[in-house]
Amino acid sequence: MEHLKHIVEEKIRNNKRLQRKLSIYLSRKYTQKKLNEIAAFYGKIKDTGVSQVFIRTEKERKENKNLDKLLQTIEKMVNVQCGDLT
C-alpha cells in the first residue's frame, strides 16, 4: 500500500485530502487487505470509514468525468509500476 500511496502523491501534489481519499479507495480496490488493515495503515479512520470512502468515491467517479479520468490515469500507473499489490 505504501507504493500505491506514493503513486497517488506523485500524481496529486497539492491536495492532501484528495490524495488520502484516492489512496484509500485504490487500496481497497486493488489490494486484498482487510478493511481494518487499510484503516490501520492510513490511520485516523476506522474500517467502516474505509468502506464509506470506497462507496462514496465509486459513486462520485460515475458522476464526475474529471475524477474518473484522474483515477484511470493513476490506475494505469499502478498497474504498470506495481503489478500485484497484495
mmCIF file of C-alpha atoms in Angstrom:
data_model
loop_
_atom_site.group_PDB
_atom_site.id
_atom_site.type_symbol
_atom_site.label_atom_id
_atom_site.label_comp_id
_atom_site.label_asym_id
_atom_site.label_seq_id
_atom_site.Cartn_x
_atom_site.Cartn_y
_atom_site.Cartn_z
ATOM 1 C CA MET A 1 0.000 0.000 0.000
ATOM 2 C CA GLU A 2 2.958 2.287 0.564
ATOM 3 C CA HIS A 3 3.873 2.208 -3.122
ATOM 4 C CA LEU A 4 0.267 2.865 -4.115
ATOM 5 C CA LYS A 5 0.133 5.840 -1.765
ATOM 6 C CA HIS A 6 3.363 7.174 -3.277
ATOM 7 C CA ILE A 7 1.973 6.914 -6.830
ATOM 8 C CA VAL A 8 -1.132 8.889 -5.827
ATOM 9 C CA GLU A 9 1.015 11.529 -4.097
ATOM 10 C CA GLU A 10 3.129 11.904 -7.256
ATOM 11 C CA LYS A 11 0.045 12.491 -9.399
ATOM 12 C CA ILE A 12 -1.852 14.747 -6.953
ATOM 13 C CA ARG A 13 0.611 17.136 -5.366
ATOM 14 C CA ASN A 14 -1.439 19.996 -3.965
ATOM 15 C CA ASN A 15 -4.490 18.355 -2.382
ATOM 16 C CA LYS A 16 -3.730 16.186 0.675
ATOM 17 C CA ARG A 17 -7.385 15.399 1.276
ATOM 18 C CA LEU A 18 -7.868 14.074 -2.259
ATOM 19 C CA GLN A 19 -4.580 12.151 -2.020
ATOM 20 C CA ARG A 20 -5.786 10.370 1.094
ATOM 21 C CA LYS A 21 -9.261 9.658 -0.287
ATOM 22 C CA LEU A 22 -7.974 8.205 -3.542
ATOM 23 C CA SER A 23 -5.212 6.245 -1.809
ATOM 24 C CA ILE A 24 -7.768 4.618 0.485
ATOM 25 C CA TYR A 25 -10.112 3.970 -2.446
ATOM 26 C CA LEU A 26 -7.402 2.370 -4.574
ATOM 27 C CA SER A 27 -6.048 0.356 -1.642
ATOM 28 C CA ARG A 28 -9.492 -1.139 -1.170
ATOM 29 C CA LYS A 29 -9.939 -1.747 -4.884
ATOM 30 C CA TYR A 30 -6.517 -3.177 -5.741
ATOM 31 C CA THR A 31 -5.316 -4.972 -2.632
ATOM 32 C CA GLN A 32 -6.701 -7.938 -0.793
ATOM 33 C CA LYS A 33 -6.118 -6.231 2.537
ATOM 34 C CA LYS A 34 -8.942 -6.256 5.053
ATOM 35 C CA LEU A 35 -10.731 -3.024 5.887
ATOM 36 C CA ASN A 36 -9.105 -2.873 9.321
ATOM 37 C CA GLU A 37 -5.641 -3.335 7.773
ATOM 38 C CA ILE A 38 -6.234 -0.439 5.379
ATOM 39 C CA ALA A 39 -7.583 1.668 8.252
ATOM 40 C CA ALA A 40 -4.521 0.901 10.390
ATOM 41 C CA PHE A 41 -2.159 1.786 7.540
ATOM 42 C CA TYR A 42 -3.738 5.190 6.864
ATOM 43 C CA GLY A 43 -4.617 5.999 10.483
ATOM 44 C CA LYS A 44 -7.350 8.258 11.854
ATOM 45 C CA ILE A 45 -10.020 6.166 10.132
ATOM 46 C CA LYS A 46 -11.929 3.038 11.112
ATOM 47 C CA ASP A 47 -12.760 0.068 8.938
ATOM 48 C CA THR A 48 -16.284 1.372 8.351
ATOM 49 C CA GLY A 49 -14.761 4.668 7.224
ATOM 50 C CA VAL A 50 -12.660 2.848 4.632
ATOM 51 C CA SER A 51 -15.810 1.193 3.336
ATOM 52 C CA GLN A 52 -17.628 4.535 3.152
ATOM 53 C CA VAL A 53 -14.731 6.210 1.320
ATOM 54 C CA PHE A 54 -14.808 3.400 -1.229
ATOM 55 C CA ILE A 55 -18.584 3.552 -1.760
ATOM 56 C CA ARG A 56 -18.690 7.348 -1.995
ATOM 57 C CA THR A 57 -15.711 7.526 -4.339
ATOM 58 C CA GLU A 58 -17.249 4.891 -6.633
ATOM 59 C CA LYS A 59 -20.440 6.959 -6.795
ATOM 60 C CA GLU A 60 -18.547 10.223 -7.314
ATOM 61 C CA ARG A 61 -16.447 8.610 -10.028
ATOM 62 C CA LYS A 62 -19.572 7.714 -12.006
ATOM 63 C CA GLU A 63 -20.869 11.280 -11.746
ATOM 64 C CA ASN A 64 -17.611 13.205 -12.233
ATOM 65 C CA LYS A 65 -15.767 12.648 -15.522
ATOM 66 C CA ASN A 66 -12.684 14.557 -14.349
ATOM 67 C CA LEU A 67 -12.334 12.338 -11.292
ATOM 68 C CA ASP A 68 -12.850 9.244 -13.426
ATOM 69 C CA LYS A 69 -10.154 10.393 -15.855
ATOM 70 C CA LEU A 70 -7.742 11.085 -12.993
ATOM 71 C CA LEU A 71 -8.395 7.667 -11.483
ATOM 72 C CA GLN A 72 -7.927 5.963 -14.854
ATOM 73 C CA THR A 73 -4.536 7.641 -15.200
ATOM 74 C CA ILE A 74 -3.496 6.604 -11.693
ATOM 75 C CA GLU A 75 -4.795 3.068 -12.238
ATOM 76 C CA LYS A 76 -2.645 2.737 -15.360
ATOM 77 C CA MET A 77 0.382 3.894 -13.360
ATOM 78 C CA VAL A 78 -0.454 1.433 -10.577
ATOM 79 C CA ASN A 79 -0.838 -1.481 -12.977
ATOM 80 C CA VAL A 80 2.430 -0.688 -14.728
ATOM 81 C CA GLN A 81 4.513 0.023 -11.622
ATOM 82 C CA CYS A 82 3.056 -2.433 -9.128
ATOM 83 C CA GLY A 83 1.538 -5.380 -10.882
ATOM 84 C CA ASP A 84 0.340 -7.234 -7.790
ATOM 85 C CA LEU A 85 -0.305 -5.012 -4.777
ATOM 86 C CA THR A 86 -1.257 -7.709 -2.270
#
